[in-house]
mmCIF file of C-alpha atoms in Angstrom:
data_model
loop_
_atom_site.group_PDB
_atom_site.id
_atom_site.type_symbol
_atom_site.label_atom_id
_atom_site.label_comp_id
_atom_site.label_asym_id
_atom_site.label_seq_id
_atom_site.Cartn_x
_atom_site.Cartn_y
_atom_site.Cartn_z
ATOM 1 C CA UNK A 1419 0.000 0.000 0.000
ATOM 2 C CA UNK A 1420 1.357 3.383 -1.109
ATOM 3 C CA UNK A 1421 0.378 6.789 1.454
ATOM 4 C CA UNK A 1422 0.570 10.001 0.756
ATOM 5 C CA UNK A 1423 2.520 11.279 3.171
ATOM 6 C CA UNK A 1424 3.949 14.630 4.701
ATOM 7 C CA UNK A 1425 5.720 14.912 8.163
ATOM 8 C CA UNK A 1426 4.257 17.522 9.249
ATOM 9 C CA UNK A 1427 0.378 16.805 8.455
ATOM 10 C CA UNK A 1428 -1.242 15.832 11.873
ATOM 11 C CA UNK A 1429 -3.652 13.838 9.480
ATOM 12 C CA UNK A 1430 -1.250 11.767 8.277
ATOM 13 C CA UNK A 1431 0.746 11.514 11.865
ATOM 14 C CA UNK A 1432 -2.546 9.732 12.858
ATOM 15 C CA UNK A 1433 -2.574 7.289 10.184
ATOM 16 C CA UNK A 1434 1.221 6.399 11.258
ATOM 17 C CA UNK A 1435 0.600 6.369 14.296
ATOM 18 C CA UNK A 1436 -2.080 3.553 14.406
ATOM 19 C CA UNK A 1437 0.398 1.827 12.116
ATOM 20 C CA UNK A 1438 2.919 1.578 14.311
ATOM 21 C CA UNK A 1439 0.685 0.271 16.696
ATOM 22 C CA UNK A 1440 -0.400 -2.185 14.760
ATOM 23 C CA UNK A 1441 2.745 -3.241 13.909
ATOM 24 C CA UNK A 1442 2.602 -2.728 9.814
ATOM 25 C CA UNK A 1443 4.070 0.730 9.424
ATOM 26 C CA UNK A 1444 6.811 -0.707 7.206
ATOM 27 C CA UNK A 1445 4.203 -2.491 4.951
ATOM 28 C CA UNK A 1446 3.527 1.535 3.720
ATOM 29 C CA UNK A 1447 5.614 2.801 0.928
ATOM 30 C CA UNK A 1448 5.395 6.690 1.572
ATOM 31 C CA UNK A 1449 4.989 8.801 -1.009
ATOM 32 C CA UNK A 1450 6.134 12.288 0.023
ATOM 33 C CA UNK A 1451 3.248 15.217 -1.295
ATOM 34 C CA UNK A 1452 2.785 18.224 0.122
ATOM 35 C CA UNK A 1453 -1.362 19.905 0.367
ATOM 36 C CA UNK A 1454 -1.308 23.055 -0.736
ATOM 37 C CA UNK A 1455 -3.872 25.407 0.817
ATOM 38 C CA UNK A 1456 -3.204 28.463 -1.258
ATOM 39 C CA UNK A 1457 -2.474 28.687 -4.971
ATOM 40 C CA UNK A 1458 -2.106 25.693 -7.484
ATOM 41 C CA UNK A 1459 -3.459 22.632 -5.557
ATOM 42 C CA UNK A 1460 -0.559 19.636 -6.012
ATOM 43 C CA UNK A 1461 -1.787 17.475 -9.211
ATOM 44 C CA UNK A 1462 -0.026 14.411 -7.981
ATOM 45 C CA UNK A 1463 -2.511 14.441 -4.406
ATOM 46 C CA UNK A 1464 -5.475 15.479 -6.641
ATOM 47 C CA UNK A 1465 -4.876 12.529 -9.302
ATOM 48 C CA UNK A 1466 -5.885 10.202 -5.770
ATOM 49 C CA UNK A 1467 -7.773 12.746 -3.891
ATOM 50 C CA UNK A 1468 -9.260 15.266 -6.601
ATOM 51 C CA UNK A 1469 -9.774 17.670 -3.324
ATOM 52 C CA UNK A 1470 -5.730 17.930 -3.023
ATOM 53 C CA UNK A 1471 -5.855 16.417 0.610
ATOM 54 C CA UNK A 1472 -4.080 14.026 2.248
ATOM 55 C CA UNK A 1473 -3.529 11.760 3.783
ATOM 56 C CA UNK A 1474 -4.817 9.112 0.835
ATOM 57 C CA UNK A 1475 -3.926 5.165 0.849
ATOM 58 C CA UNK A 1476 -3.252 3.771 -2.546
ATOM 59 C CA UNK A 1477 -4.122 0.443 -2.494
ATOM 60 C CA UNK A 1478 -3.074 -2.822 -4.821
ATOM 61 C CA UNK A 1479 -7.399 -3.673 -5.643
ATOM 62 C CA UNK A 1480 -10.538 -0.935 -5.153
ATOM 63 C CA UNK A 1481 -10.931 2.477 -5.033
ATOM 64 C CA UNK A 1482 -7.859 4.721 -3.090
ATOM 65 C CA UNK A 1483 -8.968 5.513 0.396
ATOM 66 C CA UNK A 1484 -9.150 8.950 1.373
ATOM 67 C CA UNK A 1485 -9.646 10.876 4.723
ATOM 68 C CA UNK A 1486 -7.486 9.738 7.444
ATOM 69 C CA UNK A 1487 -10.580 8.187 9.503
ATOM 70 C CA UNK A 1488 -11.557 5.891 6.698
ATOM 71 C CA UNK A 1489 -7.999 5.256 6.306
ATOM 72 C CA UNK A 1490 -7.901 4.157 9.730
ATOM 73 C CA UNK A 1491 -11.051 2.047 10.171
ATOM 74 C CA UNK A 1492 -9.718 0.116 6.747
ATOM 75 C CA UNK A 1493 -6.264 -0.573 8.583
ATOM 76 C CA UNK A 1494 -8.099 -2.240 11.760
ATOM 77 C CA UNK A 1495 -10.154 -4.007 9.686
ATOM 78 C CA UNK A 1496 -7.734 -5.894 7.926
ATOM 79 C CA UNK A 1497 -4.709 -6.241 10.621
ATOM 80 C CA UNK A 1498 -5.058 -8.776 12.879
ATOM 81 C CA UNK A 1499 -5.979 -7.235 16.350
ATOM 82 C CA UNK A 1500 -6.998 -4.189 14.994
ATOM 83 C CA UNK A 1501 -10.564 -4.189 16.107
ATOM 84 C CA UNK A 1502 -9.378 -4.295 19.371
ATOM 85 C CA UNK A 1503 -8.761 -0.785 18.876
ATOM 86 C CA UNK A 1504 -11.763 0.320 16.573
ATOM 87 C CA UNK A 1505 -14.412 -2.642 17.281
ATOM 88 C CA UNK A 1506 -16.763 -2.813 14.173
ATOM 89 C CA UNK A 1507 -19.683 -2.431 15.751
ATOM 90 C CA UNK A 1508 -21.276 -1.395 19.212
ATOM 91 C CA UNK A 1509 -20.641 1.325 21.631
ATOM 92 C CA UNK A 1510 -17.090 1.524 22.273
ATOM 93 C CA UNK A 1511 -16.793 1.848 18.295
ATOM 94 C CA UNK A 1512 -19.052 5.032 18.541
ATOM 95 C CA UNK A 1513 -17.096 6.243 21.720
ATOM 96 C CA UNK A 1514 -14.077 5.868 19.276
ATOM 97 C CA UNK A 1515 -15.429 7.393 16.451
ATOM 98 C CA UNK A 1516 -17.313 10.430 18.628
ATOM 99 C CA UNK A 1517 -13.759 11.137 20.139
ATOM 100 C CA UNK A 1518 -11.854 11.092 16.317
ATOM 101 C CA UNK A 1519 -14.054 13.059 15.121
ATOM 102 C CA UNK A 1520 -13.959 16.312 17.780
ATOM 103 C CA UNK A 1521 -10.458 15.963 18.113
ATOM 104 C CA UNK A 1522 -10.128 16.191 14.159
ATOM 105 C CA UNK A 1523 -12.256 19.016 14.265
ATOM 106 C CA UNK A 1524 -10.318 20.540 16.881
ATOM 107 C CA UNK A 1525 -7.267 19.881 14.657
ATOM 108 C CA UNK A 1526 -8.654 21.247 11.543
ATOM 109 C CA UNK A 1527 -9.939 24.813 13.543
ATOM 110 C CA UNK A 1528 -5.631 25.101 14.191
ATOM 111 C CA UNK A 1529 -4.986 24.570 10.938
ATOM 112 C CA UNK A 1530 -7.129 26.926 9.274
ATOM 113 C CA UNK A 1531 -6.546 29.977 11.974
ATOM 114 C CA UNK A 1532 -2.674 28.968 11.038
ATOM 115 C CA UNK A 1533 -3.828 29.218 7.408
ATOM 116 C CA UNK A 1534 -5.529 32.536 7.763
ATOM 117 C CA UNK A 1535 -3.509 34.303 10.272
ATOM 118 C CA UNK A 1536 -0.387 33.741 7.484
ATOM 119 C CA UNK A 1537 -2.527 34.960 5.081
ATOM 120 C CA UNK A 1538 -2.103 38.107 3.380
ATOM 121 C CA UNK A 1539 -4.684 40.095 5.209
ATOM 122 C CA UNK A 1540 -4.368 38.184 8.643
ATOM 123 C CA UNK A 1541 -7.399 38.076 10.253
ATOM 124 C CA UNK A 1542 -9.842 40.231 12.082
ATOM 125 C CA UNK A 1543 -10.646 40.152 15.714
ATOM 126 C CA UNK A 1544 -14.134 38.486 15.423
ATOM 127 C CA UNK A 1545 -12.665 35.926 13.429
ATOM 128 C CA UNK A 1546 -9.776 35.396 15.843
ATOM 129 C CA UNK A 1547 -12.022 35.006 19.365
ATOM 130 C CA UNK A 1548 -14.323 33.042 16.969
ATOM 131 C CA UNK A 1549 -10.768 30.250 16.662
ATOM 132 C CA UNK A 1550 -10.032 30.680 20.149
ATOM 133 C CA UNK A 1551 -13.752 30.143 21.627
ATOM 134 C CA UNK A 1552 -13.621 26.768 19.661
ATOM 135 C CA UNK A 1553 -10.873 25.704 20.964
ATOM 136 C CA UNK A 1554 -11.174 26.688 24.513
ATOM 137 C CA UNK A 1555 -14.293 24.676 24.473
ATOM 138 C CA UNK A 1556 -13.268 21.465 22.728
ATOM 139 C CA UNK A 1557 -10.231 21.256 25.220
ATOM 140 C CA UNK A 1558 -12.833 21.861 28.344
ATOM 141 C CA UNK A 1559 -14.444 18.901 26.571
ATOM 142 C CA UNK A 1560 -11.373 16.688 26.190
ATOM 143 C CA UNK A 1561 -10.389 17.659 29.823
ATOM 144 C CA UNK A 1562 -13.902 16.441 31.369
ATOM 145 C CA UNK A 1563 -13.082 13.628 29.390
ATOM 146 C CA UNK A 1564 -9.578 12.607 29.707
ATOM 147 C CA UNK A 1565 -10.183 9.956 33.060
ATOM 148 C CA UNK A 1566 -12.137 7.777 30.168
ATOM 149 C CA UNK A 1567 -9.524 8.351 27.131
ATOM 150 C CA UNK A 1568 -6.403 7.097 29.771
ATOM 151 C CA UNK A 1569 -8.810 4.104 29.981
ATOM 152 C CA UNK A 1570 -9.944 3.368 26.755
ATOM 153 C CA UNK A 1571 -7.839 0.955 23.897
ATOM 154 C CA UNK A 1572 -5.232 3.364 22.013
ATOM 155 C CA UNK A 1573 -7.675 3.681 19.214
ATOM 156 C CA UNK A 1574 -8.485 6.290 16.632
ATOM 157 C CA UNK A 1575 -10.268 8.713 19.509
ATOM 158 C CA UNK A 1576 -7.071 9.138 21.751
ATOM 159 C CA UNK A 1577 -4.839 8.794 18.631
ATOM 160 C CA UNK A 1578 -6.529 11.442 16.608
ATOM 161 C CA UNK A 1579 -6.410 13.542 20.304
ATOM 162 C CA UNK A 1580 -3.031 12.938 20.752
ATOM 163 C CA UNK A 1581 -2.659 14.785 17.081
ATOM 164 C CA UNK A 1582 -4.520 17.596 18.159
ATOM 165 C CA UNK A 1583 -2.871 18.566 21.016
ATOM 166 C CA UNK A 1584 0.956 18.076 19.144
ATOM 167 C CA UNK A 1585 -0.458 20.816 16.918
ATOM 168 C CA UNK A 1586 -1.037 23.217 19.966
ATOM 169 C CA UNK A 1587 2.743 22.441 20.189
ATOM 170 C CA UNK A 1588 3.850 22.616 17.159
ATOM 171 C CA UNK A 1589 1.735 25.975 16.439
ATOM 172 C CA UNK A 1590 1.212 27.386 19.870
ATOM 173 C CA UNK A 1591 4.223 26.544 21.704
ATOM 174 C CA UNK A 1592 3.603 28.651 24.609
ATOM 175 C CA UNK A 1593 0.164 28.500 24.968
ATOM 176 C CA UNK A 1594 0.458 26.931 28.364
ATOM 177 C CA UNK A 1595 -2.291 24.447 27.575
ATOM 178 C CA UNK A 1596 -0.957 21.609 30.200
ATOM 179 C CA UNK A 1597 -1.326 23.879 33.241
ATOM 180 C CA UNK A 1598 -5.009 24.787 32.204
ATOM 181 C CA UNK A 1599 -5.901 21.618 31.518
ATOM 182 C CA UNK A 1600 -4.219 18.689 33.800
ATOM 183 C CA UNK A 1601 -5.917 15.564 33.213
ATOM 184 C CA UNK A 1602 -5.227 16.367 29.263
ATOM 185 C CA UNK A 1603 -1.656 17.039 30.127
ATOM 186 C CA UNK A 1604 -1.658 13.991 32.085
ATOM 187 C CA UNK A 1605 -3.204 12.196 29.150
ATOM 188 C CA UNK A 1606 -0.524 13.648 27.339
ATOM 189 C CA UNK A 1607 2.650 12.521 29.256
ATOM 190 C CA UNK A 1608 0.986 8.808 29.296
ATOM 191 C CA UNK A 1609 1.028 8.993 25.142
ATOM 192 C CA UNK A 1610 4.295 10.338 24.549
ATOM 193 C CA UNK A 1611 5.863 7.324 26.065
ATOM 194 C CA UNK A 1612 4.511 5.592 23.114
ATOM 195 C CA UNK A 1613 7.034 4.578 20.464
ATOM 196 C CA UNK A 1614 4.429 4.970 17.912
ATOM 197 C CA UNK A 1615 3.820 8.256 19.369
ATOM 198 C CA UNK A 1616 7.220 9.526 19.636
ATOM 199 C CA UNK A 1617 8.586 8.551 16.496
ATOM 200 C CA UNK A 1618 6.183 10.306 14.483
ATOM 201 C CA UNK A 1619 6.159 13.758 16.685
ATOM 202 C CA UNK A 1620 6.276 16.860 15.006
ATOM 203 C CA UNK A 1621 8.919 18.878 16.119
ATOM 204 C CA UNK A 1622 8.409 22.827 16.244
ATOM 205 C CA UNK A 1623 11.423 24.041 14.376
ATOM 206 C CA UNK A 1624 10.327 27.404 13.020
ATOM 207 C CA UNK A 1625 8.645 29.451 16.318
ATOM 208 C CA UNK A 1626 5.829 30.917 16.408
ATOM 209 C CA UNK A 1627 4.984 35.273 15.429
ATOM 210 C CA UNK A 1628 2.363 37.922 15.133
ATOM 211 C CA UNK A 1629 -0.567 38.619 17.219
ATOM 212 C CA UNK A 1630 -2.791 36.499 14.993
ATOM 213 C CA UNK A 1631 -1.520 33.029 16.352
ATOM 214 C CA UNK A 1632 -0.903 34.176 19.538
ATOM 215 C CA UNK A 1633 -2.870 31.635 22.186
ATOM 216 C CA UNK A 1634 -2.889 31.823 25.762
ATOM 217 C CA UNK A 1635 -4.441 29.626 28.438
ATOM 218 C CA UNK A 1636 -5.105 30.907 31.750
#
């Protein structure tokens, strides 16, 4: 199976992640591509994905897989063990699924006040408390919740949270999001120990500038 890859897409990070855990990262051939969110969209993504996202799974027979929650439900269905993590039916499967999807949606709302804060324009102050309400609330959420996610299999929910909250430290270094929130940070410190988790981290290499990304927890 061939992914489209890029090392710094927490998208993609998740779909490695549950790889690793499942013990079949090397059976992915990673095709580096690079989602552009401004200007000419990258042909080779949108030949797979015509929306120009990744990540996508190219596989040997069918259709390519795209959307890193489809990707991920397809990779516990056909590893042995898998639906341990993501059962395929049932409640804990929709206490999975309910927890991959907020903390992708938490994910994407950093991305796209990243996107338009580097914009041209920046942004304007509605827009920006509109970014920061969102995520205020989905980590209150996370943090009422974290007792249950320490307990729960390392599936898709605390894998795609995981994600989420290495973008807040990749993008907002100093937010000072563990001291707000301690059971998340405590969450947190239990993941990182994670080989899968660790060897796929996103390291902050370029800092962080201008009022628009500027995110403080108190």
């Amino acid at each position: 199976m061939i992914l489209l890859w890029s090392p710094r897409s927490p998208f993609v990070r998740k779909v490695m992640i549950l790889a690793h855990e499942l013990g079949i990262a090397e059976a992915l051939e990673l095709r580096r591509e690079v989602a552009v969110p401004r200007g000419v969209p990258n042909l080779a993504i949108m030949a797979v994905n015509p929306l120009g996202k990744i990540p996508a799974l190219i596989r040997k027979e069918g259709p390519a897989l795209i959307g890193s929650a489809e990707i991920l439900d397809y990779l516990c269905e056909i590893t042995p063990g898998g639906r341990a993590l993501l059962p395929a039916s049932g409640e804990a499967r929709v206490v999975q699924l309910r927890w991959q999807a907020l903390a992708d949606q938490l994910t994407e709302v950093l991305l796209d006040w990243r996107i338009a804060a580097t914009g041209p324009h920046g942004i304007d102050a509605a827009r920006r408390e509109s970014f920061e309400a969102k995520v205020r609330a989905g980590m209150a959420l996370f943090e009422a919740e974290a007792p249950l996610l320490r307990e729960a299999p390392f599936g898709p929910g605390p894998i795609a949270l995981t994600c989420a909250l290495g973008q807040l430290d990749f993008r907002f270094p100093a937010c000072g999001w563990r001291a707000a929130f301690p059971a998340l940070a405590r969450f947190a410190a239990d993941t990182a120990v994670r080989p899968s988790v660790a060897v796929t981290a996103i390291v902050n290499d370029q800092g962080v500038s201008g009022p628009d990304l500027q995110l403080t927890f108190e």
